[in-house]
PDB file of C-alpha atoms and ligand atoms in Angstrom:
ATOM      1  CA  MET Y   1      92.118 -32.886-136.842  1.00 81.00           C
ATOM      2  CA  ASP Y   2      91.432 -30.883-140.021  1.00 88.00           C
ATOM      3  CA  ASP Y   3      91.734 -32.214-143.570  1.00 87.00           C
ATOM      4  CA  THR Y   4      95.406 -31.306-144.068  1.00 90.00           C
ATOM      5  CA  ALA Y   5      96.504 -33.147-141.076  1.00 91.00           C
ATOM      6  CA  GLN Y   6      94.589 -35.927-142.162  1.00 93.00           C
ATOM      7  CA  ALA Y   7      96.054 -36.013-145.723  1.00 93.00           C
ATOM      8  CA  LEU Y   8      99.151 -35.721-143.801  1.00 95.00           C
ATOM      9  CA  ILE Y   9      98.605 -38.912-141.872  1.00 96.00           C
ATOM     10  CA  ALA Y  10      97.508 -40.490-145.000  1.00 95.00           C
ATOM     11  CA  ALA Y  11     100.401 -39.909-146.648  1.00 97.00           C
ATOM     12  CA  LYS Y  12     102.894 -40.865-144.497  1.00 97.00           C
ATOM     13  CA  ARG Y  13     101.015 -44.220-143.603  1.00 97.00           C
ATOM     14  CA  ALA Y  14     100.733 -44.986-147.497  1.00 97.00           C
ATOM     15  CA  ALA Y  15     104.850 -44.335-147.968  1.00 98.00           C
ATOM     16  CA  GLY Y  16     105.230 -46.436-144.982  1.00 98.00           C
ATOM     17  CA  TYR Y  17     102.951 -49.322-145.909  1.00 98.00           C
ATOM     18  CA  GLN Y  18     104.707 -49.495-149.262  1.00 97.00           C
ATOM     19  CA  ALA Y  19     107.962 -49.649-147.871  1.00 98.00           C
ATOM     20  CA  ALA Y  20     107.221 -52.642-145.667  1.00 98.00           C
ATOM     21  CA  ASP Y  21     105.492 -54.191-148.432  1.00 98.00           C
ATOM     22  CA  MET Y  22     108.966 -54.351-150.458  1.00 98.00           C
ATOM     23  CA  VAL Y  23     110.643 -56.399-147.547  1.00 98.00           C
ATOM     24  CA  GLN Y  24     110.863 -60.007-148.497  1.00 98.00           C
ATOM     25  CA  ASP Y  25     111.346 -63.216-146.126  1.00 98.00           C
ATOM     26  CA  GLY Y  26     114.707 -63.745-144.615  1.00 98.00           C
ATOM     27  CA  MET Y  27     115.599 -59.956-144.702  1.00 98.00           C
ATOM     28  CA  ILE Y  28     117.891 -58.144-142.281  1.00 98.00           C
ATOM     29  CA  LEU Y  29     116.178 -54.360-142.014  1.00 98.00           C
ATOM     30  CA  GLY Y  30     117.630 -51.408-140.919  1.00 98.00           C
ATOM     31  CA  LEU Y  31     114.828 -49.638-139.111  1.00 98.00           C
ATOM     32  CA  GLY Y  32     114.920 -45.995-139.085  1.00 98.00           C
ATOM     33  CA  THR Y  33     113.363 -43.421-136.803  1.00 98.00           C
ATOM     34  CA  GLY Y  34     110.339 -40.944-136.979  1.00 98.00           C
ATOM     35  CA  SER Y  35     106.637 -41.177-137.405  1.00 98.00           C
ATOM     36  CA  THR Y  36     106.643 -42.217-140.999  1.00 98.00           C
ATOM     37  CA  VAL Y  37     109.043 -44.956-140.346  1.00 98.00           C
ATOM     38  CA  LEU Y  38     106.349 -45.984-137.398  1.00 98.00           C
ATOM     39  CA  TYR Y  39     103.816 -46.759-140.189  1.00 98.00           C
ATOM     40  CA  ALA Y  40     106.251 -48.966-141.622  1.00 98.00           C
ATOM     41  CA  LEU Y  41     106.628 -50.881-138.928  1.00 98.00           C
ATOM     42  CA  GLU Y  42     103.100 -51.063-137.951  1.00 98.00           C
ATOM     43  CA  ARG Y  43     102.387 -52.820-141.364  1.00 98.00           C
ATOM     44  CA  LEU Y  44     105.685 -54.940-140.917  1.00 98.00           C
ATOM     45  CA  SER Y  45     103.999 -56.211-137.620  1.00 98.00           C
ATOM     46  CA  LEU Y  46     101.157 -57.448-139.444  1.00 98.00           C
ATOM     47  CA  ARG Y  47     103.288 -59.164-141.993  1.00 98.00           C
ATOM     48  CA  VAL Y  48     105.385 -60.622-139.122  1.00 98.00           C
ATOM     49  CA  ARG Y  49     102.303 -62.205-137.543  1.00 98.00           C
ATOM     50  CA  GLU Y  50     101.339 -63.552-140.931  1.00 98.00           C
ATOM     51  CA  GLY Y  51     104.486 -65.252-141.084  1.00 98.00           C
ATOM     52  CA  LEU Y  52     107.177 -63.246-142.701  1.00 98.00           C
ATOM     53  CA  GLN Y  53     110.740 -63.986-141.113  1.00 98.00           C
ATOM     54  CA  VAL Y  54     112.804 -60.622-140.584  1.00 98.00           C
ATOM     55  CA  ARG Y  55     115.184 -58.936-137.955  1.00 98.00           C
ATOM     56  CA  GLY Y  56     115.474 -55.422-137.797  1.00 98.00           C
ATOM     57  CA  ILE Y  57     118.180 -53.373-136.469  1.00 98.00           C
ATOM     58  CA  PRO Y  58     116.765 -50.184-134.840  1.00 98.00           C
ATOM     59  CA  THR Y  59     118.256 -46.888-135.222  1.00 98.00           C
ATOM     60  CA  SER Y  60     116.815 -45.272-131.781  1.00 98.00           C
ATOM     61  CA  TYR Y  61     115.325 -46.200-128.703  1.00 98.00           C
ATOM     62  CA  GLN Y  62     111.739 -45.112-130.239  1.00 98.00           C
ATOM     63  CA  THR Y  63     112.302 -47.706-132.848  1.00 98.00           C
ATOM     64  CA  ALA Y  64     113.647 -50.018-130.737  1.00 98.00           C
ATOM     65  CA  ARG Y  65     110.662 -49.850-128.198  1.00 98.00           C
ATOM     66  CA  ARG Y  66     107.989 -49.498-130.834  1.00 98.00           C
ATOM     67  CA  ALA Y  67     109.478 -52.897-132.641  1.00 98.00           C
ATOM     68  CA  TYR Y  68     109.162 -54.784-129.576  1.00 98.00           C
ATOM     69  CA  GLU Y  69     105.762 -53.714-128.777  1.00 98.00           C
ATOM     70  CA  TYR Y  70     105.065 -54.857-132.265  1.00 98.00           C
ATOM     71  CA  GLY Y  71     106.703 -58.420-132.271  1.00 98.00           C
ATOM     72  CA  ILE Y  72     109.503 -57.364-135.008  1.00 98.00           C
ATOM     73  CA  PRO Y  73     112.351 -59.379-133.848  1.00 98.00           C
ATOM     74  CA  LEU Y  74     115.584 -57.224-133.471  1.00 98.00           C
ATOM     75  CA  THR Y  75     119.087 -57.565-133.933  1.00 98.00           C
ATOM     76  CA  THR Y  76     122.408 -55.428-134.005  1.00 98.00           C
ATOM     77  CA  LEU Y  77     124.717 -54.104-136.618  1.00 98.00           C
ATOM     78  CA  ASP Y  78     127.411 -56.695-134.684  1.00 98.00           C
ATOM     79  CA  GLU Y  79     125.357 -59.458-135.652  1.00 98.00           C
ATOM     80  CA  GLU Y  80     124.435 -58.206-138.855  1.00 98.00           C
ATOM     81  CA  PRO Y  81     126.715 -55.928-140.397  1.00 98.00           C
ATOM     82  CA  VAL Y  82     125.385 -55.681-143.883  1.00 98.00           C
ATOM     83  CA  PRO Y  83     121.182 -55.413-143.632  1.00 98.00           C
ATOM     84  CA  ASP Y  84     119.652 -55.902-146.883  1.00 98.00           C
ATOM     85  CA  LEU Y  85     117.267 -53.160-146.700  1.00 98.00           C
ATOM     86  CA  VAL Y  86     117.154 -50.012-144.681  1.00 98.00           C
ATOM     87  CA  ILE Y  87     113.469 -48.199-144.238  1.00 98.00           C
ATOM     88  CA  ASP Y  88     114.036 -44.655-143.007  1.00 98.00           C
ATOM     89  CA  GLY Y  89     112.370 -41.099-142.868  1.00 98.00           C
ATOM     90  CA  ALA Y  90     113.676 -37.662-144.160  1.00 98.00           C
ATOM     91  CA  ASP Y  91     112.848 -33.914-143.358  1.00 98.00           C
ATOM     92  CA  GLN Y  92     113.900 -33.081-146.963  1.00 98.00           C
ATOM     93  CA  VAL Y  93     114.920 -34.649-150.203  1.00 98.00           C
ATOM     94  CA  ASP Y  94     116.258 -32.677-153.330  1.00 97.00           C
ATOM     95  CA  ILE Y  95     116.138 -33.637-156.771  1.00 95.00           C
ATOM     96  CA  ARG Y  96     119.302 -35.723-156.362  1.00 96.00           C
ATOM     97  CA  LEU Y  97     118.291 -37.609-153.511  1.00 97.00           C
ATOM     98  CA  ASN Y  98     120.527 -35.963-150.991  1.00 98.00           C
ATOM     99  CA  LEU Y  99     118.773 -35.875-147.630  1.00 98.00           C
ATOM    100  CA  ILE Y 100     118.695 -34.016-144.716  1.00 98.00           C
ATOM    101  CA  LYS Y 101     117.925 -35.905-141.720  1.00 98.00           C
ATOM    102  CA  GLY Y 102     117.810 -35.773-137.795  1.00 98.00           C
ATOM    103  CA  ARG Y 103     114.577 -33.978-136.587  1.00 97.00           C
ATOM    104  CA  GLY Y 104     114.503 -36.965-134.223  1.00 97.00           C
ATOM    105  CA  ALA Y 105     118.016 -36.668-133.164  1.00 98.00           C
ATOM    106  CA  ALA Y 106     118.742 -40.040-134.611  1.00 98.00           C
ATOM    107  CA  LEU Y 107     120.861 -39.122-137.431  1.00 98.00           C
ATOM    108  CA  THR Y 108     124.513 -40.777-136.327  1.00 98.00           C
ATOM    109  CA  ARG Y 109     122.769 -44.141-135.650  1.00 98.00           C
ATOM    110  CA  GLU Y 110     120.736 -43.891-138.824  1.00 98.00           C
ATOM    111  CA  LYS Y 111     123.650 -42.748-141.016  1.00 98.00           C
ATOM    112  CA  CYS Y 112     125.767 -45.865-139.651  1.00 98.00           C
ATOM    113  CA  VAL Y 113     123.095 -48.199-140.848  1.00 98.00           C
ATOM    114  CA  ALA Y 114     122.458 -46.216-144.022  1.00 98.00           C
ATOM    115  CA  ALA Y 115     125.903 -46.445-145.014  1.00 98.00           C
ATOM    116  CA  ALA Y 116     125.713 -50.475-144.010  1.00 98.00           C
ATOM    117  CA  GLY Y 117     122.580 -51.325-145.600  1.00 98.00           C
ATOM    118  CA  LEU Y 118     122.430 -52.710-149.300  1.00 98.00           C
ATOM    119  CA  CYS Y 119     119.706 -50.567-150.260  1.00 98.00           C
ATOM    120  CA  LEU Y 120     117.953 -47.420-148.743  1.00 98.00           C
ATOM    121  CA  VAL Y 121     114.513 -46.580-148.835  1.00 98.00           C
ATOM    122  CA  ILE Y 122     113.333 -43.308-147.979  1.00 98.00           C
ATOM    123  CA  VAL Y 123     109.871 -42.709-146.909  1.00 98.00           C
ATOM    124  CA  ILE Y 124     108.293 -39.107-147.046  1.00 98.00           C
ATOM    125  CA  ASP Y 125     105.044 -37.020-147.964  1.00 97.00           C
ATOM    126  CA  GLU Y 126     105.262 -34.645-150.891  1.00 95.00           C
ATOM    127  CA  GLN Y 127     105.744 -31.438-148.710  1.00 95.00           C
ATOM    128  CA  LYS Y 128     109.380 -32.868-148.356  1.00 97.00           C
ATOM    129  CA  LEU Y 129     110.472 -33.068-151.795  1.00 97.00           C
ATOM    130  CA  VAL Y 130     112.494 -29.822-152.659  1.00 97.00           C
ATOM    131  CA  THR Y 131     114.398 -28.509-155.547  1.00 96.00           C
ATOM    132  CA  THR Y 132     117.309 -27.105-153.263  1.00 96.00           C
ATOM    133  CA  LEU Y 133     117.728 -28.345-149.683  1.00 97.00           C
ATOM    134  CA  SER Y 134     116.873 -25.542-146.989  1.00 97.00           C
ATOM    135  CA  ALA Y 135     115.766 -27.024-143.867  1.00 97.00           C
ATOM    136  CA  PRO Y 136     118.092 -26.309-141.088  1.00 98.00           C
ATOM    137  CA  VAL Y 137     120.859 -29.182-140.866  1.00 98.00           C
ATOM    138  CA  PRO Y 138     120.989 -30.805-137.312  1.00 98.00           C
ATOM    139  CA  VAL Y 139     124.561 -31.783-136.194  1.00 98.00           C
ATOM    140  CA  GLU Y 140     125.368 -34.144-133.326  1.00 98.00           C
ATOM    141  CA  ILE Y 141     128.296 -32.524-131.028  1.00 98.00           C
ATOM    142  CA  ILE Y 142     130.051 -34.023-128.438  1.00 98.00           C
ATOM    143  CA  PRO Y 143     129.236 -31.930-125.179  1.00 98.00           C
ATOM    144  CA  PHE Y 144     132.915 -31.527-124.505  1.00 98.00           C
ATOM    145  CA  ALA Y 145     133.341 -29.494-127.678  1.00 98.00           C
ATOM    146  CA  ILE Y 146     130.377 -27.451-128.032  1.00 98.00           C
ATOM    147  CA  ARG Y 147     131.659 -24.031-127.686  1.00 98.00           C
ATOM    148  CA  PRO Y 148     134.664 -24.494-130.025  1.00 98.00           C
ATOM    149  CA  VAL Y 149     132.325 -26.444-132.794  1.00 98.00           C
ATOM    150  CA  MET Y 150     129.605 -23.488-132.391  1.00 98.00           C
ATOM    151  CA  THR Y 151     132.338 -20.918-133.618  1.00 98.00           C
ATOM    152  CA  ARG Y 152     133.140 -23.294-136.382  1.00 98.00           C
ATOM    153  CA  LEU Y 153     129.715 -23.690-137.591  1.00 98.00           C
ATOM    154  CA  GLU Y 154     129.220 -19.966-137.499  1.00 98.00           C
ATOM    155  CA  SER Y 155     132.200 -19.720-139.843  1.00 98.00           C
ATOM    156  CA  LEU Y 156     130.375 -21.901-142.493  1.00 97.00           C
ATOM    157  CA  GLY Y 157     127.900 -19.315-142.443  1.00 96.00           C
ATOM    158  CA  CYS Y 158     125.101 -21.016-140.627  1.00 96.00           C
ATOM    159  CA  ILE Y 159     122.906 -19.612-137.659  1.00 96.00           C
ATOM    160  CA  PRO Y 160     123.755 -22.762-134.865  1.00 98.00           C
ATOM    161  CA  VAL Y 161     121.154 -23.266-132.479  1.00 98.00           C
ATOM    162  CA  LEU Y 162     121.567 -25.733-129.570  1.00 98.00           C
ATOM    163  CA  ARG Y 163     118.478 -27.816-129.686  1.00 98.00           C
ATOM    164  CA  ASP Y 164     116.562 -27.675-126.243  1.00 98.00           C
ATOM    165  CA  GLY Y 165     114.473 -30.480-124.898  1.00 97.00           C
ATOM    166  CA  VAL Y 166     110.581 -31.004-124.504  1.00 95.00           C
ATOM    167  CA  LYS Y 167     109.545 -31.858-121.347  1.00 94.00           C
ATOM    168  CA  LYS Y 168     113.098 -31.734-120.199  1.00 95.00           C
ATOM    169  CA  ASP Y 169     114.958 -28.505-119.002  1.00 97.00           C
ATOM    170  CA  GLY Y 170     118.166 -27.664-121.185  1.00 97.00           C
ATOM    171  CA  PRO Y 171     119.318 -29.166-124.393  1.00 98.00           C
ATOM    172  CA  VAL Y 172     118.522 -32.520-125.940  1.00 98.00           C
ATOM    173  CA  ILE Y 173     120.679 -35.548-125.405  1.00 98.00           C
ATOM    174  CA  THR Y 174     120.766 -37.934-127.811  1.00 98.00           C
ATOM    175  CA  ASP Y 175     120.849 -41.764-127.651  1.00 98.00           C
ATOM    176  CA  ASN Y 176     124.308 -41.254-127.743  1.00 98.00           C
ATOM    177  CA  GLY Y 177     124.714 -38.848-125.060  1.00 98.00           C
ATOM    178  CA  ASN Y 178     125.587 -35.736-127.289  1.00 98.00           C
ATOM    179  CA  PHE Y 179     124.039 -32.359-128.171  1.00 98.00           C
ATOM    180  CA  ILE Y 180     122.208 -31.451-131.240  1.00 98.00           C
ATOM    181  CA  VAL Y 181     122.983 -28.013-132.836  1.00 98.00           C
ATOM    182  CA  ASP Y 182     120.307 -27.075-135.748  1.00 98.00           C
ATOM    183  CA  CYS Y 183     122.291 -25.143-138.527  1.00 98.00           C
ATOM    184  CA  GLY Y 184     120.264 -22.527-140.272  1.00 97.00           C
ATOM    185  CA  PHE Y 185     121.856 -21.911-143.892  1.00 96.00           C
ATOM    186  CA  ASP Y 186     120.286 -19.590-146.381  1.00 94.00           C
ATOM    187  CA  GLY Y 187     119.758 -22.633-148.943  1.00 93.00           C
ATOM    188  CA  VAL Y 188     122.247 -25.458-149.230  1.00 97.00           C
ATOM    189  CA  ASP Y 189     123.779 -24.902-152.678  1.00 94.00           C
ATOM    190  CA  ASN Y 190     126.328 -27.730-152.516  1.00 97.00           C
ATOM    191  CA  PRO Y 191     125.249 -30.356-149.673  1.00 98.00           C
ATOM    192  CA  LYS Y 192     128.185 -32.673-150.397  1.00 98.00           C
ATOM    193  CA  GLU Y 193     130.769 -30.073-149.959  1.00 98.00           C
ATOM    194  CA  LEU Y 194     128.997 -28.951-146.607  1.00 98.00           C
ATOM    195  CA  GLU Y 195     128.602 -32.521-145.434  1.00 98.00           C
ATOM    196  CA  THR Y 196     132.271 -32.898-145.703  1.00 98.00           C
ATOM    197  CA  ALA Y 197     133.223 -29.607-144.321  1.00 98.00           C
ATOM    198  CA  LEU Y 198     130.703 -30.510-141.011  1.00 98.00           C
ATOM    199  CA  ALA Y 199     132.694 -33.917-140.868  1.00 98.00           C
ATOM    200  CA  GLY Y 200     135.778 -32.136-140.388  1.00 98.00           C
ATOM    201  CA  ILE Y 201     135.201 -30.017-137.563  1.00 98.00           C
ATOM    202  CA  PRO Y 202     136.664 -32.041-134.443  1.00 98.00           C
ATOM    203  CA  GLY Y 203     133.714 -32.475-132.014  1.00 98.00           C
ATOM    204  CA  VAL Y 204     131.078 -33.051-134.625  1.00 98.00           C
ATOM    205  CA  VAL Y 205     129.824 -36.677-134.617  1.00 98.00           C
ATOM    206  CA  GLU Y 206     127.773 -36.546-137.680  1.00 98.00           C
ATOM    207  CA  SER Y 207     125.714 -34.199-139.590  1.00 98.00           C
ATOM    208  CA  GLY Y 208     122.244 -34.694-140.888  1.00 98.00           C
ATOM    209  CA  LEU Y 209     123.239 -34.418-144.565  1.00 98.00           C
ATOM    210  CA  PHE Y 210     123.234 -37.598-146.188  1.00 98.00           C
ATOM    211  CA  CYS Y 211     124.706 -37.202-149.755  1.00 98.00           C
ATOM    212  CA  CYS Y 212     126.581 -40.574-150.209  1.00 97.00           C
ATOM    213  CA  PHE Y 213     123.684 -42.880-150.671  1.00 98.00           C
ATOM    214  CA  THR Y 214     122.080 -41.763-153.757  1.00 97.00           C
ATOM    215  CA  GLU Y 215     122.902 -44.455-156.110  1.00 96.00           C
ATOM    216  CA  LYS Y 216     121.209 -47.220-153.557  1.00 97.00           C
ATOM    217  CA  THR Y 217     118.263 -44.900-152.486  1.00 98.00           C
ATOM    218  CA  THR Y 218     114.636 -45.434-153.485  1.00 98.00           C
ATOM    219  CA  VAL Y 219     112.350 -42.767-152.150  1.00 98.00           C
ATOM    220  CA  ILE Y 220     108.818 -43.450-151.936  1.00 98.00           C
ATOM    221  CA  VAL Y 221     106.731 -40.377-151.647  1.00 98.00           C
ATOM    222  CA  GLY Y 222     103.363 -40.967-150.304  1.00 97.00           C
ATOM    223  CA  SER Y 223     100.002 -39.380-150.952  1.00 89.00           C
ATOM    224  CA  LYS Y 224      96.539 -40.194-150.539  1.00 80.00           C
ATOM    225  CA  LYS Y 225      96.094 -41.626-154.059  1.00 84.00           C
ATOM    226  CA  LYS Y 226      99.266 -43.560-155.536  1.00 89.00           C
ATOM    227  CA  CYS Y 227     102.617 -43.320-153.854  1.00 96.00           C
ATOM    228  CA  LYS Y 228     105.469 -41.962-155.981  1.00 96.00           C
ATOM    229  CA  ILE Y 229     108.846 -43.686-156.676  1.00 97.00           C
ATOM    230  CA  ILE Y 230     111.996 -42.093-157.285  1.00 97.00           C
ATOM    231  CA  THR Y 231     115.152 -43.729-157.508  1.00 95.00           C
ATOM    232  CA  SER Y 232     118.774 -42.634-158.778  1.00 90.00           C
ATOM    233  CA  ALA Y 233     117.683 -43.432-162.461  1.00 91.00           C
ATOM    234  CA  ASP Y 234     115.142 -40.400-162.282  1.00 91.00           C
ATOM    235  CA  ILE Y 235     118.014 -37.916-161.380  1.00 85.00           C
ATOM    236  CA  VAL Y 236     118.493 -35.748-164.581  1.00 77.00           C
ATOM    237  CA  PRO Y 237     122.165 -35.345-165.006  1.00 76.00           C
TER     238      PRO Y 237
HETATM  239  C1  5RP C 301     115.136 -38.797-137.227  1.00 68.49           C
HETATM  240  C2  5RP C 301     114.700 -38.392-138.667  1.00 68.49           C
HETATM  241  C3  5RP C 301     113.278 -38.957-139.249  1.00 68.49           C
HETATM  242  O1  5RP C 301     113.601 -39.966-140.223  1.00 68.49           O
HETATM  243  C4  5RP C 301     113.135 -37.524-139.936  1.00 68.49           C
HETATM  244  O2  5RP C 301     113.161 -36.244-139.039  1.00 68.49           O
HETATM  245  C5  5RP C 301     111.717 -37.871-140.520  1.00 68.49           C
HETATM  246  O3  5RP C 301     110.963 -38.090-139.549  1.00 68.49           O
HETATM  247  P1  5RP C 301     108.884 -38.106-139.693  1.00 68.49           P
HETATM  248  O4  5RP C 301     108.879 -39.121-140.663  1.00 68.49           O
HETATM  249  O5  5RP C 301     108.366 -38.049-138.238  1.00 68.49           O
HETATM  250  O6  5RP C 301     108.818 -36.625-140.239  1.00 68.49           O
HETATM  251  O7  5RP C 301     115.650 -38.122-139.450  1.00 68.49           O
HETATM  252  O8  5RP C 301     116.295 -38.306-136.767  1.00 68.49           O
END
């Protein structure tokens, strides 16, 4: 593994571990998805073995399976509709703490858990912090409506691409049984407006734009040295 890859792993681990260290005894946790969150789970598993009492609501099969392997007790939104703290990753974070999520196709459950939680802690590495969101925006769509939704997405000014599976022929099927379309925009100048427009298309389940949680969001930007913490108090008006 080269130095850049090692530095990236160190940054993700540092962010994940710091998020897990924010967890207090008795908390109900939202557990996001992705490689950075897995480091938070690794650290949480150690703390649970040391006596920390928590229960986590997983946002994907990946997270549920890993939490099970790590001995982290799980629960559901039915049992615990208001998690104390949600730990999740992101694909990009802008200077207003708007997020693009969904590379792992878990965006719908992630948004449900983020919306339900009292606090949202986002764990990223430095490369994901940007001035303007520019990554493709993942959108979860029910298969029944894929054709008309693609046309509507094009009319919003993007190039929509149906995401293909890896080690599976054909499209990715989400944990909810739907398709994912990645929408390449030429920069997202008004993420909130775009999130609303996407939500208004019949057949769209959710988009990977997360613009409504900025007030309760803390971003932990991992690096090899000290992690940087960003909250809504740091947003320049
Ligand atoms: C999954 C997600 C992930 O949280 C996001 O893609 C970040 O993943 P990673 O930490 O592996 O870079 O939104 O749907």
